[in-house]
Amino acid sequence: MSLDITFLGTGSAYPSPSRGASALVLRREGQCWLFDCGEGTQTQLMRSHLRAARITKIFITHLHGDHFFGLPGLLCTLSLQSNPDPSKAPVDIYGPLGLRSFLWRSLELSHAQLPFPYAVHELVPTRDQCPAEEFRDFSGLDRDGAAPQGPPGRILHLDPGEDSYLLLEDEQLVLRAFRLFHRVPSFGFVLEEKPRPGKLNVHKLKDLG
């Protein structure tokens, strides 16, 4: 499995002329997976060798603005580079509880129309992930039925046995999220390649003694 990592931004709090806010791209088999999307991420993408249209998954570590304020703008930029295709697989977005409401309301208020589907998969934090006075329960957002057109997606809870959240698994890898401890609920992501059986030429070994 070929993996390639590009740092688009390593700045903290706000972007600067010489360094973008948090954003990292992992390339895997022609796909791009974006981790965090601070302000200026789409500009940094234009300066890189990467193609924003290849982004298929987005992972947000936590809901501090320097890690996700660039996300609505990036999705709108992707919409300008995409042709309507209802059969296209959705862009999967993973992040803390509350991210779905933020994205839906941002796009709704700005009258943005995305020609591609997207899904928001929310990680439910535990109360010990941040100081008690900083913890906010976003589980009741939009329960009044005000967001019937909101994007689909899963609600993911911590697996106590694994102490992690299973995000996806295929024949090559397992991707999990785990809890980080910060001023607000935060998550790290671990991509683990599955063991691959090697190929052994028994006849060649016997010939070599």
CSV table of C-alpha atoms in Angstrom, one decimal:
chain,number,residue,atom,x,y,z
A,1,MET,CA,0.0,0.0,0.0
A,2,SER,CA,1.5,3.3,-1.1
A,3,LEU,CA,1.0,6.3,1.2
A,4,ASP,CA,2.2,9.8,0.7
A,5,ILE,CA,1.8,12.7,3.2
A,6,THR,CA,1.7,16.4,2.4
A,7,PHE,CA,1.5,19.1,5.1
A,8,LEU,CA,-0.6,22.0,3.9
A,9,GLY,CA,-0.7,23.9,7.1
A,10,THR,CA,1.1,23.6,10.5
A,11,GLY,CA,0.1,26.9,12.0
A,12,SER,CA,-1.8,27.5,15.2
A,13,ALA,CA,-4.7,29.8,16.0
A,14,TYR,CA,-4.8,31.6,12.6
A,15,PRO,CA,-3.1,31.4,9.2
A,16,SER,CA,-0.2,33.6,8.4
A,17,PRO,CA,1.3,34.7,5.0
A,18,SER,CA,3.9,32.0,5.2
A,19,ARG,CA,2.2,29.2,7.1
A,20,GLY,CA,-1.4,27.9,6.8
A,21,ALA,CA,-3.6,26.7,9.6
A,22,SER,CA,-3.8,23.0,10.3
A,23,ALA,CA,-4.3,20.7,7.3
A,24,LEU,CA,-2.6,17.5,6.1
A,25,VAL,CA,-3.3,15.3,3.1
A,26,LEU,CA,-2.7,11.6,2.9
A,27,ARG,CA,-2.6,10.2,-0.6
A,28,ARG,CA,-3.6,6.5,-1.0
A,29,GLU,CA,-4.1,4.8,-4.3
A,30,GLY,CA,-5.2,7.9,-6.2
A,31,GLN,CA,-7.4,9.2,-3.4
A,32,CYS,CA,-6.7,12.1,-1.1
A,33,TRP,CA,-7.7,12.0,2.6
A,34,LEU,CA,-7.7,15.4,4.3
A,35,PHE,CA,-7.0,15.7,8.0
A,36,ASP,CA,-8.2,19.1,9.4
A,37,CYS,CA,-9.2,22.0,7.2
A,38,GLY,CA,-8.2,25.3,8.7
A,39,GLU,CA,-8.6,28.7,6.9
A,40,GLY,CA,-6.6,28.9,3.7
A,41,THR,CA,-6.5,25.2,3.1
A,42,GLN,CA,-7.9,25.5,-0.4
A,43,THR,CA,-5.3,28.2,-1.2
A,44,GLN,CA,-2.6,25.8,0.1
A,45,LEU,CA,-4.0,23.1,-2.1
A,46,MET,CA,-3.7,25.3,-5.2
A,47,ARG,CA,0.0,25.9,-4.3
A,48,SER,CA,0.7,22.2,-4.0
A,49,HIS,CA,0.9,19.3,-6.5
A,50,LEU,CA,-2.4,17.9,-5.2
A,51,ARG,CA,-5.8,18.0,-6.8
A,52,ALA,CA,-8.7,19.0,-4.5
A,53,ALA,CA,-11.1,17.1,-6.7
A,54,ARG,CA,-9.4,13.8,-5.5
A,55,ILE,CA,-10.4,14.4,-1.9
A,56,THR,CA,-12.8,11.6,-0.9
A,57,LYS,CA,-12.5,11.7,2.9
A,58,ILE,CA,-12.1,14.5,5.4
A,59,PHE,CA,-11.3,14.1,9.1
A,60,ILE,CA,-11.7,16.9,11.6
A,61,THR,CA,-9.8,16.4,14.9
A,62,HIS,CA,-11.8,19.0,17.0
A,63,LEU,CA,-14.1,22.0,16.7
A,64,HIS,CA,-11.6,24.8,17.2
A,65,GLY,CA,-11.9,27.2,14.3
A,66,ASP,CA,-8.3,26.9,13.2
A,67,HIS,CA,-9.0,23.2,12.4
A,68,PHE,CA,-12.2,23.4,10.5
A,69,PHE,CA,-13.3,26.9,9.5
A,70,GLY,CA,-11.9,26.2,6.0
A,71,LEU,CA,-14.3,23.3,5.4
A,72,PRO,CA,-17.4,25.1,4.0
A,73,GLY,CA,-15.3,27.0,1.6
A,74,LEU,CA,-13.4,23.9,0.4
A,75,LEU,CA,-16.6,22.1,-0.2
A,76,CYS,CA,-17.9,25.0,-2.3
A,77,THR,CA,-14.6,25.0,-4.3
A,78,LEU,CA,-15.0,21.3,-4.9
A,79,SER,CA,-18.5,22.0,-6.2
A,80,LEU,CA,-17.1,24.3,-8.8
A,81,GLN,CA,-14.8,21.6,-10.0
A,82,SER,CA,-17.4,18.8,-10.1
A,83,ASN,CA,-20.0,17.8,-12.5
A,84,PRO,CA,-23.4,16.6,-11.1
A,85,ASP,CA,-23.3,12.9,-10.6
A,86,PRO,CA,-25.9,11.3,-8.3
A,87,SER,CA,-24.2,7.9,-8.6
A,88,LYS,CA,-20.9,9.3,-7.3
A,89,ALA,CA,-19.8,8.0,-3.9
A,90,PRO,CA,-20.3,10.7,-1.2
A,91,VAL,CA,-17.4,12.6,0.3
A,92,ASP,CA,-17.2,11.1,3.8
A,93,ILE,CA,-16.5,13.7,6.6
A,94,TYR,CA,-15.6,12.5,10.1
A,95,GLY,CA,-15.5,14.7,13.2
A,96,PRO,CA,-16.9,15.5,16.6
A,97,LEU,CA,-20.6,15.7,17.4
A,98,GLY,CA,-21.9,19.1,16.2
A,99,LEU,CA,-20.0,19.1,12.9
A,100,ARG,CA,-23.1,18.0,10.8
A,101,SER,CA,-25.2,20.9,12.1
A,102,PHE,CA,-22.3,23.4,11.5
A,103,LEU,CA,-21.8,22.3,7.9
A,104,TRP,CA,-25.5,22.1,7.0
A,105,ARG,CA,-26.3,25.5,8.5
A,106,SER,CA,-23.2,27.1,6.8
A,107,LEU,CA,-24.1,25.8,3.4
A,108,GLU,CA,-27.8,26.5,3.8
A,109,LEU,CA,-27.3,30.1,5.0
A,110,SER,CA,-24.8,30.8,2.1
A,111,HIS,CA,-27.2,29.3,-0.4
A,112,ALA,CA,-24.5,26.9,-1.5
A,113,GLN,CA,-25.5,23.9,-3.6
A,114,LEU,CA,-23.2,21.0,-3.8
A,115,PRO,CA,-23.5,18.9,-7.0
A,116,PHE,CA,-22.0,15.9,-5.2
A,117,PRO,CA,-23.3,13.9,-2.1
A,118,TYR,CA,-21.5,14.1,1.2
A,119,ALA,CA,-22.0,12.4,4.5
A,120,VAL,CA,-21.0,13.5,8.0
A,121,HIS,CA,-20.1,10.9,10.5
A,122,GLU,CA,-20.0,12.2,14.0
A,123,LEU,CA,-17.9,10.9,16.9
A,124,VAL,CA,-19.7,11.2,20.3
A,125,PRO,CA,-17.1,12.3,22.9
A,126,THR,CA,-16.9,11.2,26.5
A,127,ARG,CA,-17.2,13.9,29.2
A,128,ASP,CA,-13.7,13.3,30.5
A,129,GLN,CA,-12.1,14.5,27.2
A,130,CYS,CA,-11.9,18.1,28.3
A,131,PRO,CA,-12.5,20.3,31.4
A,132,ALA,CA,-16.1,20.0,32.6
A,133,GLU,CA,-16.7,23.7,32.1
A,134,GLU,CA,-15.7,23.4,28.4
A,135,PHE,CA,-17.8,20.3,27.6
A,136,ARG,CA,-20.9,21.0,25.5
A,137,ASP,CA,-23.5,18.4,24.6
A,138,PHE,CA,-24.4,18.9,21.0
A,139,SER,CA,-26.5,15.7,20.8
A,140,GLY,CA,-29.8,17.7,20.7
A,141,LEU,CA,-28.9,20.0,17.8
A,142,ASP,CA,-31.6,20.1,15.1
A,143,ARG,CA,-33.9,17.7,16.9
A,144,ASP,CA,-36.7,20.2,16.4
A,145,GLY,CA,-36.9,19.0,12.8
A,146,ALA,CA,-35.4,22.2,11.3
A,147,ALA,CA,-32.8,20.3,9.3
A,148,PRO,CA,-34.7,17.7,7.3
A,149,GLN,CA,-32.3,18.2,4.4
A,150,GLY,CA,-29.2,17.7,6.5
A,151,PRO,CA,-26.6,15.3,5.2
A,152,PRO,CA,-26.7,11.6,6.1
A,153,GLY,CA,-24.1,10.0,8.2
A,154,ARG,CA,-23.5,7.7,11.2
A,155,ILE,CA,-23.3,8.5,14.9
A,156,LEU,CA,-20.2,6.7,16.2
A,157,HIS,CA,-19.8,5.8,19.9
A,158,LEU,CA,-16.7,4.7,21.7
A,159,ASP,CA,-16.0,1.0,21.7
A,160,PRO,CA,-15.1,0.4,25.4
A,161,GLY,CA,-13.3,-2.8,24.5
A,162,GLU,CA,-11.0,-1.2,21.9
A,163,ASP,CA,-11.1,2.2,23.6
A,164,SER,CA,-11.5,3.6,20.1
A,165,TYR,CA,-14.0,4.3,17.3
A,166,LEU,CA,-14.0,2.1,14.2
A,167,LEU,CA,-14.4,4.4,11.2
A,168,LEU,CA,-13.8,2.0,8.3
A,169,GLU,CA,-12.2,-1.3,7.4
A,170,ASP,CA,-11.3,-2.9,4.1
A,171,GLU,CA,-9.1,-5.7,2.9
A,172,GLN,CA,-6.0,-3.5,3.2
A,173,LEU,CA,-6.4,-1.4,6.3
A,174,VAL,CA,-8.3,-0.4,9.4
A,175,LEU,CA,-9.0,3.2,10.3
A,176,ARG,CA,-9.8,4.1,13.9
A,177,ALA,CA,-10.3,7.3,15.9
A,178,PHE,CA,-9.1,7.6,19.5
A,179,ARG,CA,-9.7,10.1,22.2
A,180,LEU,CA,-7.4,13.0,22.8
A,181,PHE,CA,-7.6,15.3,25.8
A,182,HIS,CA,-7.7,19.0,25.0
A,183,ARG,CA,-9.7,22.1,26.0
A,184,VAL,CA,-12.6,20.7,23.8
A,185,PRO,CA,-13.3,17.1,22.8
A,186,SER,CA,-10.6,16.0,20.4
A,187,PHE,CA,-9.7,13.0,18.3
A,188,GLY,CA,-6.7,11.4,16.7
A,189,PHE,CA,-6.8,9.0,13.8
A,190,VAL,CA,-4.8,5.8,13.3
A,191,LEU,CA,-4.5,4.1,9.9
A,192,GLU,CA,-3.2,0.6,10.3
A,193,GLU,CA,-2.2,-1.6,7.4
A,194,LYS,CA,-3.3,-5.2,7.7
A,195,PRO,CA,-0.7,-8.0,7.6
A,196,ARG,CA,0.0,-9.1,4.0
A,197,PRO,CA,1.2,-12.7,3.3
A,198,GLY,CA,4.5,-12.8,1.5
A,199,LYS,CA,5.3,-14.8,-1.6
A,200,LEU,CA,7.8,-17.5,-1.2
A,201,ASN,CA,9.5,-19.4,-4.1
A,202,VAL,CA,10.0,-22.8,-2.5
A,203,HIS,CA,11.7,-24.2,-5.6
A,204,LYS,CA,14.2,-21.4,-5.8
A,205,LEU,CA,15.0,-21.8,-2.1
A,206,LYS,CA,15.6,-25.5,-2.6
A,207,ASP,CA,17.9,-24.8,-5.6
A,208,LEU,CA,19.9,-22.4,-3.4
A,209,GLY,CA,20.2,-25.0,-0.7
